[in-house]
Amino acid sequence: MSELQAIRQKAADAVNCQSVTLPSGLTVLCRTMPGYSSVHAMYATAFGSVVRNFTLNGRAVELPAGTAHFLEHKMFESEQGDAFDLYARTGASANAFTSYDRTCYIFTSTQKTDENLDILLNMVGHPWFTEATIAKEQGIIGQEIKMYDDSPDWRLLNALFRCLYREHSIRDDIAGTTQSIAQLTPELLYACTDAFYRPGSMVLSVAGNITLEQAVEACRRCGLYDAADQPEVTVSFPNESGELPAREAHLTMPVNKPCFALGYREKPIEKGDIRTEILADMLPDLVCGGMTELYRKLYDEALVNPEFSGDDISIDGCCVIAFTGESEDPQRVAAMVRGEIARLRREGVDPELFTLVKNQMYGELLADMECVDDAAEEIGMACLKGRTLVQEIETLAALTVEDANAAFQTMMLDENCAYVQIDPQE
């Protein structure tokens, strides 16, 4: 084995975990971490806010905006009471979150691991909805929606997505609107759990002071071990091309200084194309990451603050690369970013910078695997995407500067670019 192969093998071993697929179809992942006293668990499904239309055993179901997020809130409630009360008795810290493409239920604890796993699995495995409880939650989430409306970061991204996409449901807020969630019924929520909350559609990932056998035994106790029927579910998304709906958008809000977003609509990345996903994640750091000359110039001239960054999002039917931040001269910053992209397209990426960014991505992934919370969530997120962290790190290892240069020829093109700015209110 060569020295390079040995290094790659060592890196792959550092992100590895145990896994098993139960007869029910549920995938269980475990990263046992000797010497750690805490346990972090995540029970997740690839059902996020962008799923708005699907078929369940041949029956078409149409969902209002905000359904996945609303369902996340409702899963903590049962006929026996609130799951947070049960967690309080065990001393666990519990939460949940909904993104564009997933919903995740989590807890962290240092004791009573088996009891906490039972709470988590039973809570998500036994949904309970009534007209009365839905009406109560509609009022609570209505207040949360107003909070999002007051968030400049959230408004900025939402406006950017509406410039880039005409039909894709990423245009809509994850929480929906007070009008959209008012359309929810028990029947619609049960259709979602029947389609996306069956064992074969979910993953349980755990890390820390726990073993795979312990997690599997919890699944057995909660009725998630034996073979179960898996419904036929199909989900479709529009594949958009052609002219953008809008090139620019300008808003005003009570902010201290202007906020901006420069975004590019990319071709949707095929599921399983880890290489393109990693390149999309890498390109913003090659343009204006903390190790680039452009970032230093922007920072030295006080054009941006440390929050300025580039990022990407890739989900079914949608891929966006965006640069966001605050600036007293946001249009100048956006012009400098576009100019740097054009330069890199002409001249290519500095090989030394490419190596630094690649090593930084290695380091971030390996650092995550040393944190109980991040380890459980990283292995679970990779599984929801149909791959492992070992495959991710092996794909990263194989990338070359030539791959990055080729990506610059087809990505972040001017014709797919939109700009959004939020100015302070007078």
CSV table of C-alpha atoms in Angstrom, one decimal:
chain,number,residue,atom,x,y,z
A,1,MET,CA,0.0,0.0,0.0
A,2,SER,CA,1.4,3.4,-1.0
A,3,GLU,CA,1.7,6.3,1.5
A,4,LEU,CA,-1.2,8.1,-0.1
A,5,GLN,CA,-3.4,5.0,0.0
A,6,ALA,CA,-2.5,4.5,3.7
A,7,ILE,CA,-3.5,8.1,4.4
A,8,ARG,CA,-6.8,7.7,2.6
A,9,GLN,CA,-7.5,4.5,4.5
A,10,LYS,CA,-6.7,6.1,7.8
A,11,ALA,CA,-9.1,9.0,7.0
A,12,ALA,CA,-11.8,6.5,6.0
A,13,ASP,CA,-11.4,4.6,9.2
A,14,ALA,CA,-11.7,7.9,11.1
A,15,VAL,CA,-15.3,8.5,9.8
A,16,ASN,CA,-16.5,4.9,9.8
A,17,CYS,CA,-19.4,3.6,11.8
A,18,GLN,CA,-21.3,0.3,12.3
A,19,SER,CA,-24.6,-0.1,10.5
A,20,VAL,CA,-27.4,-2.6,10.0
A,21,THR,CA,-30.7,-2.6,8.1
A,22,LEU,CA,-33.4,-4.3,10.1
A,23,PRO,CA,-36.0,-6.6,8.6
A,24,SER,CA,-38.5,-3.7,8.9
A,25,GLY,CA,-36.3,-1.7,6.5
A,26,LEU,CA,-35.1,0.7,9.2
A,27,THR,CA,-31.4,1.6,8.9
A,28,VAL,CA,-29.5,1.8,12.3
A,29,LEU,CA,-26.1,3.5,12.4
A,30,CYS,CA,-23.8,3.7,15.5
A,31,ARG,CA,-20.5,5.3,16.2
A,32,THR,CA,-19.4,4.0,19.5
A,33,MET,CA,-17.0,6.6,21.1
A,34,PRO,CA,-15.0,5.1,24.0
A,35,GLY,CA,-14.3,7.6,26.7
A,36,TYR,CA,-17.3,9.8,26.1
A,37,SER,CA,-20.1,10.0,28.7
A,38,SER,CA,-22.9,11.4,26.6
A,39,VAL,CA,-25.1,9.9,23.9
A,40,HIS,CA,-26.7,11.7,20.9
A,41,ALA,CA,-29.4,10.1,18.9
A,42,MET,CA,-31.2,11.2,15.7
A,43,TYR,CA,-34.3,9.7,14.2
A,44,ALA,CA,-34.8,11.2,10.7
A,45,THR,CA,-36.7,11.0,7.5
A,46,ALA,CA,-36.1,12.4,4.1
A,47,PHE,CA,-39.3,14.4,4.3
A,48,GLY,CA,-38.7,18.1,4.2
A,49,SER,CA,-40.5,21.3,3.3
A,50,VAL,CA,-40.0,21.0,-0.5
A,51,VAL,CA,-42.2,17.8,-0.6
A,52,ARG,CA,-45.5,19.2,-1.6
A,53,ASN,CA,-46.9,16.6,-4.0
A,54,PHE,CA,-46.6,12.8,-3.8
A,55,THR,CA,-48.5,9.6,-4.5
A,56,LEU,CA,-49.2,7.1,-1.8
A,57,ASN,CA,-50.1,3.6,-3.1
A,58,GLY,CA,-51.4,5.3,-6.3
A,59,ARG,CA,-53.4,8.1,-4.5
A,60,ALA,CA,-52.3,11.7,-5.2
A,61,VAL,CA,-51.7,13.9,-2.2
A,62,GLU,CA,-51.1,17.6,-2.4
A,63,LEU,CA,-49.8,19.5,0.6
A,64,PRO,CA,-49.9,23.1,1.6
A,65,ALA,CA,-46.6,25.0,2.3
A,66,GLY,CA,-45.3,24.3,5.8
A,67,THR,CA,-46.7,20.8,6.2
A,68,ALA,CA,-43.4,19.0,7.1
A,69,HIS,CA,-42.5,21.6,9.7
A,70,PHE,CA,-46.0,21.5,11.2
A,71,LEU,CA,-45.8,17.7,11.4
A,72,GLU,CA,-42.5,18.0,13.2
A,73,HIS,CA,-44.2,20.0,16.0
A,74,LYS,CA,-47.2,17.7,16.2
A,75,MET,CA,-45.1,14.5,16.6
A,76,PHE,CA,-44.1,15.5,20.2
A,77,GLU,CA,-47.8,15.2,21.3
A,78,SER,CA,-49.6,12.0,22.0
A,79,GLU,CA,-52.7,10.8,23.9
A,80,GLN,CA,-50.4,10.2,26.9
A,81,GLY,CA,-49.1,13.8,26.9
A,82,ASP,CA,-46.1,15.8,25.7
A,83,ALA,CA,-42.8,14.0,24.9
A,84,PHE,CA,-40.9,16.9,26.4
A,85,ASP,CA,-42.4,16.1,29.8
A,86,LEU,CA,-41.1,12.5,29.4
A,87,TYR,CA,-37.6,13.7,28.5
A,88,ALA,CA,-37.6,16.1,31.4
A,89,ARG,CA,-37.9,13.1,33.8
A,90,THR,CA,-34.9,11.4,32.3
A,91,GLY,CA,-32.7,14.6,32.2
A,92,ALA,CA,-32.3,14.5,28.4
A,93,SER,CA,-32.2,17.5,26.1
A,94,ALA,CA,-34.5,17.0,23.2
A,95,ASN,CA,-35.3,18.9,20.0
A,96,ALA,CA,-36.3,18.6,16.4
A,97,PHE,CA,-35.8,20.5,13.1
A,98,THR,CA,-37.1,20.6,9.6
A,99,SER,CA,-35.1,21.6,6.6
A,100,TYR,CA,-35.9,21.7,2.9
A,101,ASP,CA,-35.2,18.0,2.5
A,102,ARG,CA,-35.4,16.3,5.9
A,103,THR,CA,-37.0,16.2,9.3
A,104,CYS,CA,-34.9,15.1,12.3
A,105,TYR,CA,-35.8,14.3,15.9
A,106,ILE,CA,-32.9,14.4,18.4
A,107,PHE,CA,-31.9,14.0,22.0
A,108,THR,CA,-28.7,14.3,24.0
A,109,SER,CA,-28.3,12.6,27.4
A,110,THR,CA,-25.7,11.3,29.9
A,111,GLN,CA,-28.0,8.8,31.6
A,112,LYS,CA,-31.0,6.6,31.0
A,113,THR,CA,-30.1,6.0,27.4
A,114,ASP,CA,-32.6,3.1,26.9
A,115,GLU,CA,-35.5,5.1,28.3
A,116,ASN,CA,-34.6,8.1,26.1
A,117,LEU,CA,-34.5,5.8,23.0
A,118,ASP,CA,-37.9,4.4,23.9
A,119,ILE,CA,-39.3,7.9,24.2
A,120,LEU,CA,-37.8,9.0,20.8
A,121,LEU,CA,-38.9,5.9,18.9
A,122,ASN,CA,-42.4,5.6,20.4
A,123,MET,CA,-43.0,9.4,19.9
A,124,VAL,CA,-42.2,9.3,16.2
A,125,GLY,CA,-43.6,5.8,15.6
A,126,HIS,CA,-47.1,6.5,17.0
A,127,PRO,CA,-48.5,9.8,15.5
A,128,TRP,CA,-51.7,11.2,17.0
A,129,PHE,CA,-53.6,14.1,15.4
A,130,THR,CA,-57.1,15.6,16.0
A,131,GLU,CA,-58.9,18.7,14.8
A,132,ALA,CA,-58.5,20.3,18.2
A,133,THR,CA,-54.8,19.7,18.6
A,134,ILE,CA,-54.1,20.9,15.1
A,135,ALA,CA,-56.1,24.1,15.7
A,136,LYS,CA,-54.0,24.7,18.8
A,137,GLU,CA,-50.7,24.2,17.0
A,138,GLN,CA,-51.8,26.5,14.1
A,139,GLY,CA,-51.8,29.4,16.5
A,140,ILE,CA,-48.4,28.5,18.0
A,141,ILE,CA,-46.8,28.1,14.6
A,142,GLY,CA,-48.4,31.3,13.4
A,143,GLN,CA,-46.3,33.2,16.0
A,144,GLU,CA,-43.2,31.3,14.7
A,145,ILE,CA,-43.9,32.4,11.2
A,146,LYS,CA,-44.1,36.0,12.2
A,147,MET,CA,-40.6,35.6,13.8
A,148,TYR,CA,-39.2,34.3,10.5
A,149,ASP,CA,-40.8,37.2,8.7
A,150,ASP,CA,-38.7,39.5,11.0
A,151,SER,CA,-35.4,37.7,10.2
A,152,PRO,CA,-33.3,39.4,7.5
A,153,ASP,CA,-31.3,36.3,6.8
A,154,TRP,CA,-34.5,34.3,6.2
A,155,ARG,CA,-36.1,37.0,4.0
A,156,LEU,CA,-32.9,37.3,2.0
A,157,LEU,CA,-32.7,33.7,1.1
A,158,ASN,CA,-36.4,33.4,0.4
A,159,ALA,CA,-36.2,36.4,-2.0
A,160,LEU,CA,-33.2,34.9,-3.7
A,161,PHE,CA,-34.9,31.5,-4.3
A,162,ARG,CA,-37.9,33.3,-5.7
A,163,CYS,CA,-35.6,35.1,-8.2
A,164,LEU,CA,-34.0,31.8,-9.2
A,165,TYR,CA,-37.0,29.4,-9.4
A,166,ARG,CA,-40.4,29.8,-10.9
A,167,GLU,CA,-42.0,26.6,-9.8
A,168,HIS,CA,-39.8,24.7,-7.3
A,169,SER,CA,-41.2,24.6,-3.8
A,170,ILE,CA,-37.9,25.9,-2.4
A,171,ARG,CA,-39.6,29.3,-3.1
A,172,ASP,CA,-41.8,28.8,-0.1
A,173,ASP,CA,-40.9,29.3,3.5
A,174,ILE,CA,-40.1,26.1,5.4
A,175,ALA,CA,-42.8,27.0,8.0
A,176,GLY,CA,-45.3,28.0,5.3
A,177,THR,CA,-47.8,30.9,6.0
A,178,THR,CA,-50.6,31.3,8.4
A,179,GLN,CA,-53.0,30.8,5.4
A,180,SER,CA,-51.3,27.6,4.2
A,181,ILE,CA,-51.1,25.8,7.5
A,182,ALA,CA,-54.8,26.6,8.1
A,183,GLN,CA,-55.5,24.1,5.4
A,184,LEU,CA,-54.0,21.2,7.3
A,185,THR,CA,-56.2,18.3,8.5
A,186,PRO,CA,-55.6,15.0,10.4
A,187,GLU,CA,-56.1,13.2,7.1
A,188,LEU,CA,-53.3,15.1,5.4
A,189,LEU,CA,-50.9,14.6,8.3
A,190,TYR,CA,-51.6,10.9,8.5
A,191,ALA,CA,-51.0,10.6,4.8
A,192,CYS,CA,-47.5,12.1,5.4
A,193,THR,CA,-46.7,9.7,8.2
A,194,ASP,CA,-47.9,6.7,6.2
A,195,ALA,CA,-45.7,7.7,3.3
A,196,PHE,CA,-42.5,9.0,5.0
A,197,TYR,CA,-42.5,7.9,8.6
A,198,ARG,CA,-42.4,4.1,8.0
A,199,PRO,CA,-39.3,2.3,9.2
A,200,GLY,CA,-38.1,1.7,5.6
A,201,SER,CA,-38.0,5.5,5.0
A,202,MET,CA,-36.1,6.4,8.2
A,203,VAL,CA,-32.7,6.2,9.8
A,204,LEU,CA,-31.7,6.0,13.4
A,205,SER,CA,-28.2,7.2,14.0
A,206,VAL,CA,-26.5,7.3,17.4
A,207,ALA,CA,-23.1,8.2,18.7
A,208,GLY,CA,-21.2,8.3,22.0
A,209,ASN,CA,-21.5,6.0,25.0
A,210,ILE,CA,-23.7,3.5,23.2
A,211,THR,CA,-23.4,0.3,21.1
A,212,LEU,CA,-25.1,-0.8,18.0
A,213,GLU,CA,-26.7,-3.7,19.9
A,214,GLN,CA,-28.2,-1.3,22.4
A,215,ALA,CA,-29.8,0.8,19.6
A,216,VAL,CA,-31.1,-2.3,17.8
A,217,GLU,CA,-32.6,-3.7,21.0
A,218,ALA,CA,-34.5,-0.4,21.5
A,219,CYS,CA,-35.9,-0.8,18.0
A,220,ARG,CA,-37.0,-4.3,18.9
A,221,ARG,CA,-38.7,-3.0,22.1
A,222,CYS,CA,-40.6,-0.4,20.1
A,223,GLY,CA,-41.9,-2.7,17.4
A,224,LEU,CA,-39.5,-1.4,14.7
A,225,TYR,CA,-37.5,-4.6,14.2
A,226,ASP,CA,-39.8,-7.1,12.4
A,227,ALA,CA,-40.6,-6.9,8.7
A,228,ALA,CA,-43.2,-4.3,7.8
A,229,ASP,CA,-45.1,-3.3,4.7
A,230,GLN,CA,-43.5,-0.5,2.8
A,231,PRO,CA,-46.0,1.8,0.9
A,232,GLU,CA,-45.4,2.8,-2.7
A,233,VAL,CA,-44.5,6.4,-2.6
A,234,THR,CA,-43.4,8.6,-5.5
A,235,VAL,CA,-42.3,12.2,-5.3
A,236,SER,CA,-41.7,14.5,-8.3
A,237,PHE,CA,-40.1,17.9,-8.6
A,238,PRO,CA,-40.0,20.4,-11.5
A,239,ASN,CA,-36.7,20.6,-13.4
A,240,GLU,CA,-36.4,24.2,-14.2
A,241,SER,CA,-34.3,25.8,-17.0
A,242,GLY,CA,-34.3,28.8,-19.2
A,243,GLU,CA,-34.6,32.4,-18.1
A,244,LEU,CA,-34.7,33.2,-14.4
A,245,PRO,CA,-38.0,34.6,-13.0
A,246,ALA,CA,-36.1,37.7,-11.9
A,247,ARG,CA,-32.5,39.1,-11.9
A,248,GLU,CA,-32.8,41.4,-8.9
A,249,ALA,CA,-35.0,42.0,-5.9
A,250,HIS,CA,-34.8,44.9,-3.3
A,251,LEU,CA,-36.4,45.0,0.1
A,252,THR,CA,-36.3,47.2,3.1
A,253,MET,CA,-36.2,46.1,6.7
A,254,PRO,CA,-35.1,47.4,10.1
A,255,VAL,CA,-31.4,46.4,9.7
A,256,ASN,CA,-28.3,48.3,10.7
A,257,LYS,CA,-26.6,48.0,7.3
A,258,PRO,CA,-27.5,46.6,3.9
A,259,CYS,CA,-27.6,42.8,3.5
A,260,PHE,CA,-27.1,41.1,0.2
A,261,ALA,CA,-27.2,37.7,-1.6
A,262,LEU,CA,-25.6,36.8,-4.9
A,263,GLY,CA,-26.9,33.5,-6.0
A,264,TYR,CA,-26.5,31.1,-8.9
A,265,ARG,CA,-29.1,28.5,-10.1
A,266,GLU,CA,-27.2,25.3,-11.0
A,267,LYS,CA,-28.4,22.1,-12.7
A,268,PRO,CA,-29.9,19.7,-10.2
A,269,ILE,CA,-27.3,17.2,-9.0
A,270,GLU,CA,-28.3,13.6,-9.6
A,271,LYS,CA,-28.7,11.5,-6.5
A,272,GLY,CA,-25.5,9.6,-5.8
A,273,ASP,CA,-23.3,12.1,-7.6
A,274,ILE,CA,-21.1,12.7,-4.6
A,275,ARG,CA,-18.3,14.2,-6.7
A,276,THR,CA,-20.4,17.1,-8.1
A,277,GLU,CA,-21.9,17.8,-4.7
A,278,ILE,CA,-18.5,18.1,-3.1
A,279,LEU,CA,-17.3,20.4,-5.9
A,280,ALA,CA,-20.4,22.6,-5.4
A,281,ASP,CA,-19.5,22.8,-1.8
A,282,MET,CA,-15.9,23.6,-2.5
A,283,LEU,CA,-16.2,26.3,-5.2
A,284,PRO,CA,-17.4,29.1,-2.9
A,285,ASP,CA,-14.3,28.6,-0.7
A,286,LEU,CA,-12.1,28.8,-3.7
A,287,VAL,CA,-13.8,32.1,-4.7
A,288,CYS,CA,-13.9,34.0,-1.4
A,289,GLY,CA,-13.1,31.6,1.5
A,290,GLY,CA,-11.0,32.8,4.4
A,291,MET,CA,-7.8,31.7,2.7
A,292,THR,CA,-8.3,33.6,-0.5
A,293,GLU,CA,-6.9,36.9,-1.6
A,294,LEU,CA,-10.3,38.2,-2.4
A,295,TYR,CA,-11.5,37.6,1.2
A,296,ARG,CA,-8.5,39.4,2.7
A,297,LYS,CA,-9.1,42.3,0.3
A,298,LEU,CA,-12.7,42.6,1.2
A,299,TYR,CA,-12.0,42.3,4.9
A,300,ASP,CA,-9.0,44.7,4.9
A,301,GLU,CA,-11.1,47.4,3.1
A,302,ALA,CA,-14.0,46.8,5.7
A,303,LEU,CA,-16.3,45.9,2.9
A,304,VAL,CA,-17.5,42.7,4.7
A,305,ASN,CA,-17.5,41.3,8.3
A,306,PRO,CA,-16.5,37.8,9.3
A,307,GLU,CA,-20.1,36.6,8.6
A,308,PHE,CA,-19.6,37.0,4.9
A,309,SER,CA,-19.5,33.6,3.2
A,310,GLY,CA,-20.4,31.4,0.3
A,311,ASP,CA,-22.4,28.2,0.6
A,312,ASP,CA,-24.5,25.8,-1.5
A,313,ILE,CA,-27.7,23.9,-1.2
A,314,SER,CA,-28.5,20.7,-3.2
A,315,ILE,CA,-31.8,19.0,-3.0
A,316,ASP,CA,-34.1,17.2,-5.4
A,317,GLY,CA,-34.7,19.3,-8.5
A,318,CYS,CA,-32.6,22.2,-7.1
A,319,CYS,CA,-29.0,23.4,-6.6
A,320,VAL,CA,-28.0,26.9,-5.6
A,321,ILE,CA,-24.6,28.4,-4.8
A,322,ALA,CA,-25.0,31.7,-2.9
A,323,PHE,CA,-22.7,34.4,-1.4
A,324,THR,CA,-24.3,36.3,1.5
A,325,GLY,CA,-23.3,39.0,4.0
A,326,GLU,CA,-23.6,42.6,5.2
A,327,SER,CA,-21.8,45.5,3.6
A,328,GLU,CA,-22.0,49.3,3.4
A,329,ASP,CA,-21.4,48.8,-0.3
A,330,PRO,CA,-23.0,45.5,-1.2
A,331,GLN,CA,-23.1,46.0,-4.9
A,332,ARG,CA,-19.4,46.5,-5.0
A,333,VAL,CA,-18.8,43.3,-3.1
A,334,ALA,CA,-21.1,41.4,-5.5
A,335,ALA,CA,-19.2,42.8,-8.5
A,336,MET,CA,-15.9,41.8,-6.9
A,337,VAL,CA,-17.2,38.2,-6.3
A,338,ARG,CA,-18.4,38.0,-9.9
A,339,GLY,CA,-15.1,39.3,-11.2
A,340,GLU,CA,-13.2,36.7,-9.2
A,341,ILE,CA,-15.4,33.9,-10.6
A,342,ALA,CA,-14.6,35.2,-14.1
A,343,ARG,CA,-10.9,35.3,-13.3
A,344,LEU,CA,-10.9,31.8,-12.0
A,345,ARG,CA,-12.7,30.6,-15.1
A,346,ARG,CA,-10.0,32.2,-17.3
A,347,GLU,CA,-6.9,31.6,-15.3
A,348,GLY,CA,-7.7,28.5,-13.2
A,349,VAL,CA,-7.4,27.9,-9.5
A,350,ASP,CA,-4.1,28.2,-7.7
A,351,PRO,CA,-3.1,24.6,-6.9
A,352,GLU,CA,-1.8,25.6,-3.5
A,353,LEU,CA,-5.2,27.2,-2.6
A,354,PHE,CA,-7.0,24.1,-3.9
A,355,THR,CA,-4.9,21.9,-1.6
A,356,LEU,CA,-5.6,24.2,1.4
A,357,VAL,CA,-9.3,24.2,0.8
A,358,LYS,CA,-9.4,20.4,0.3
A,359,ASN,CA,-7.5,19.9,3.5
A,360,GLN,CA,-9.8,22.3,5.3
A,361,MET,CA,-12.8,20.2,4.2
A,362,TYR,CA,-11.0,17.0,5.4
A,363,GLY,CA,-10.4,18.7,8.8
A,364,GLU,CA,-13.9,19.9,9.3
A,365,LEU,CA,-15.3,16.4,8.5
A,366,LEU,CA,-12.9,14.7,10.9
A,367,ALA,CA,-13.5,17.3,13.6
A,368,ASP,CA,-17.2,16.6,13.4
A,369,MET,CA,-16.6,12.9,14.0
A,370,GLU,CA,-15.0,13.7,17.3
A,371,CYS,CA,-18.1,15.5,18.6
A,372,VAL,CA,-20.9,13.2,19.8
A,373,ASP,CA,-23.7,15.5,18.5
A,374,ASP,CA,-22.1,16.1,15.1
A,375,ALA,CA,-21.0,12.5,14.6
A,376,ALA,CA,-24.6,11.1,15.0
A,377,GLU,CA,-26.0,13.8,12.7
A,378,GLU,CA,-23.3,13.5,10.0
A,379,ILE,CA,-23.6,9.7,9.6
A,380,GLY,CA,-27.4,10.0,9.6
A,381,MET,CA,-27.5,12.8,7.0
A,382,ALA,CA,-25.2,10.9,4.7
A,383,CYS,CA,-27.4,7.8,5.0
A,384,LEU,CA,-30.5,9.9,4.0
A,385,LYS,CA,-28.6,10.9,0.9
A,386,GLY,CA,-27.9,7.2,0.1
A,387,ARG,CA,-24.2,7.1,0.9
A,388,THR,CA,-21.7,6.9,3.7
A,389,LEU,CA,-19.1,9.3,5.1
A,390,VAL,CA,-16.4,6.9,3.9
A,391,GLN,CA,-17.6,7.4,0.3
A,392,GLU,CA,-17.7,11.1,0.8
A,393,ILE,CA,-14.1,11.3,2.1
A,394,GLU,CA,-12.8,8.9,-0.6
A,395,THR,CA,-14.5,11.1,-3.2
A,396,LEU,CA,-12.9,14.2,-1.7
A,397,ALA,CA,-9.5,12.5,-1.7
A,398,ALA,CA,-9.8,11.8,-5.4
A,399,LEU,CA,-10.6,15.4,-6.5
A,400,THR,CA,-7.9,17.4,-8.3
A,401,VAL,CA,-7.4,21.0,-9.2
A,402,GLU,CA,-8.3,20.1,-12.8
A,403,ASP,CA,-11.7,19.0,-11.5
A,404,ALA,CA,-12.3,22.3,-9.9
A,405,ASN,CA,-11.2,24.2,-13.0
A,406,ALA,CA,-13.6,22.1,-15.1
A,407,ALA,CA,-16.4,22.9,-12.7
A,408,PHE,CA,-15.8,26.7,-13.0
A,409,GLN,CA,-16.5,26.3,-16.8
A,410,THR,CA,-20.1,25.0,-16.2
A,411,MET,CA,-21.1,26.5,-12.8
A,412,MET,CA,-21.8,30.0,-11.5
A,413,LEU,CA,-22.5,31.3,-15.0
A,414,ASP,CA,-23.7,34.9,-15.4
A,415,GLU,CA,-26.9,33.9,-17.1
A,416,ASN,CA,-28.0,31.9,-14.0
A,417,CYS,CA,-27.2,34.7,-11.5
A,418,ALA,CA,-29.6,36.8,-9.4
A,419,TYR,CA,-28.9,39.5,-6.8
A,420,VAL,CA,-31.0,40.5,-3.7
A,421,GLN,CA,-30.4,43.4,-1.4
A,422,ILE,CA,-32.1,44.4,1.9
A,423,ASP,CA,-31.7,48.1,2.7
A,424,PRO,CA,-32.3,49.7,6.1
A,425,GLN,CA,-35.7,51.3,6.5
A,426,GLU,CA,-35.7,55.1,6.7
